[in-house]
Amino acid sequence: MWGGRFASGPAEIMEEINASIDFDKRLARQDIQGSLAHAAMLAETGILSHQDVAAISDGLKAVGAEIENGTFTFSRALEDIHMNVESRLKDIVGPVAGRLHTARSRNDQVATDMRLWVRDTIDSLDVQLHDLQSAFAEKAETFAGAVMPGFTHLQSAQPVTFGHHLLAYVEMLARDRGRLADARRRLNECPLGAAALAGTSFPIDREMTARALGFDRPTANSLDSVSDRDFALEILSAAAICAVHLSRFAEEITLWMTPQFAFVNLSDKFTTGSSIMPQKKNPDAAELVRGKSGRIFGALQGLLVVMKGLPLTYSKDMQEDKEGVFDALQTLSLCIAAMAGMVRDLEPDVKSMKRWAGAGFSTATDLADWLVRVLEMPFRDAHHVTGRLVALAASRKTGLEKLSLSDMQEVEPRITQEIFAVLGVERSVKSRLSYGGTAPANVRKQAKRWIAKLAREAAKGRA
Ligand code: ARG
């Protein structure tokens, strides 16, 4: 297709390093979509005859059908998806196929295809993240009042509820969706018509192709159009942050499944056994979600490094954007699906969580708050008094609630029997009514708010 000035063919190893068809065949649908829009514009502007474009369009649709039904033969000698499609088009419609590439280059073509692919992928990831949010929110509503230990430094800090913990992930996923939507808005400009790098001398209508492909407008600078891969970097960084969230919950599941924590259980659907230790039930799916995040971070890092030294405009290095983007987003999609399955499958052990919720003097802050509220102590003094009570309980290897009133009064004589009421974990969480706090009433309200919001989004999506 570009052999005019070449006397002999490429070395075998050249074909090996140069060909991208093994991975960019995934762009087939977008490539044909882009070519159809380009061809229609060439007819509309009178650059090609309507008759030629009708033949080209029918041919492109036939090529598309062959690819969809698996009868298309991809050839490495034809390098990439763009030339594979064009070559087959020529088989089908004859020499008129050669007119399709008028006022176009593979540089603007591939930039367009990739934007279309990333945009499609953002849309499907958003549907999946919505589903994962629903799984978290529904479980959160069911367990809005189930007390568990809340941690800082992985040390018992204050009692919280399981529902509150799950809703934290609903918030994270909302930001992930926001980042995807934001990336989508910014990528939605059409590079088609920038041609190789400088634009074209043909009277093309870039508004028309942009509109036909669902873009908001054409890109404004032809050099930027063919050399920009920000949209790939942006979706990879949004994917990487999302993978961090999935990995953190995967880590929590893994910890919580140990007999030492015994907070949750996963069914046989998401666990595996050991070939030597008959008692084992391993949370492999969670471990893999945690592990696969590494590939996603690697893809982001990889593309940043590919791009950082490239002078404007297109360089073949940029062909290396594809495998990382495809692999990372496919991996993310798999991880979201596995996580949604696990969240729905997850059975909290409410009794065990509650038992541990009171460990580690977790209601010490409630005690200090009582001293502030009832005895009107400054918080810093209350903190000190409580610290001495914790030390006393620790020295006796017991909990704060097991100290006697006289023990307490030795540290602070004004303490009354009333203080014991605030030392229970249920009472502790119920009191955390501040906006965003863990009180079951708050959690129930937030879970309901999310469930309703997600249902509204689903209804809008279907409409
Ligand atoms: N396969 C190439 C890529 O993925 C398409 C663009 C090739 N452009 C070129 N001037 N050789 O980047």
XYZ file of C-alpha atoms in Angstrom, residues 1 23 73 155 183 192 214 318 359 426:
10
model
C 0.000 0.000 0.000
C -3.704 -6.503 18.681
C -8.408 -13.319 7.274
C -5.429 -0.605 65.127
C -12.062 12.073 30.432
C -10.136 12.937 11.490
C -20.719 11.515 17.740
C 2.811 5.558 19.530
C -11.805 -4.554 71.651
C -24.070 0.079 69.918
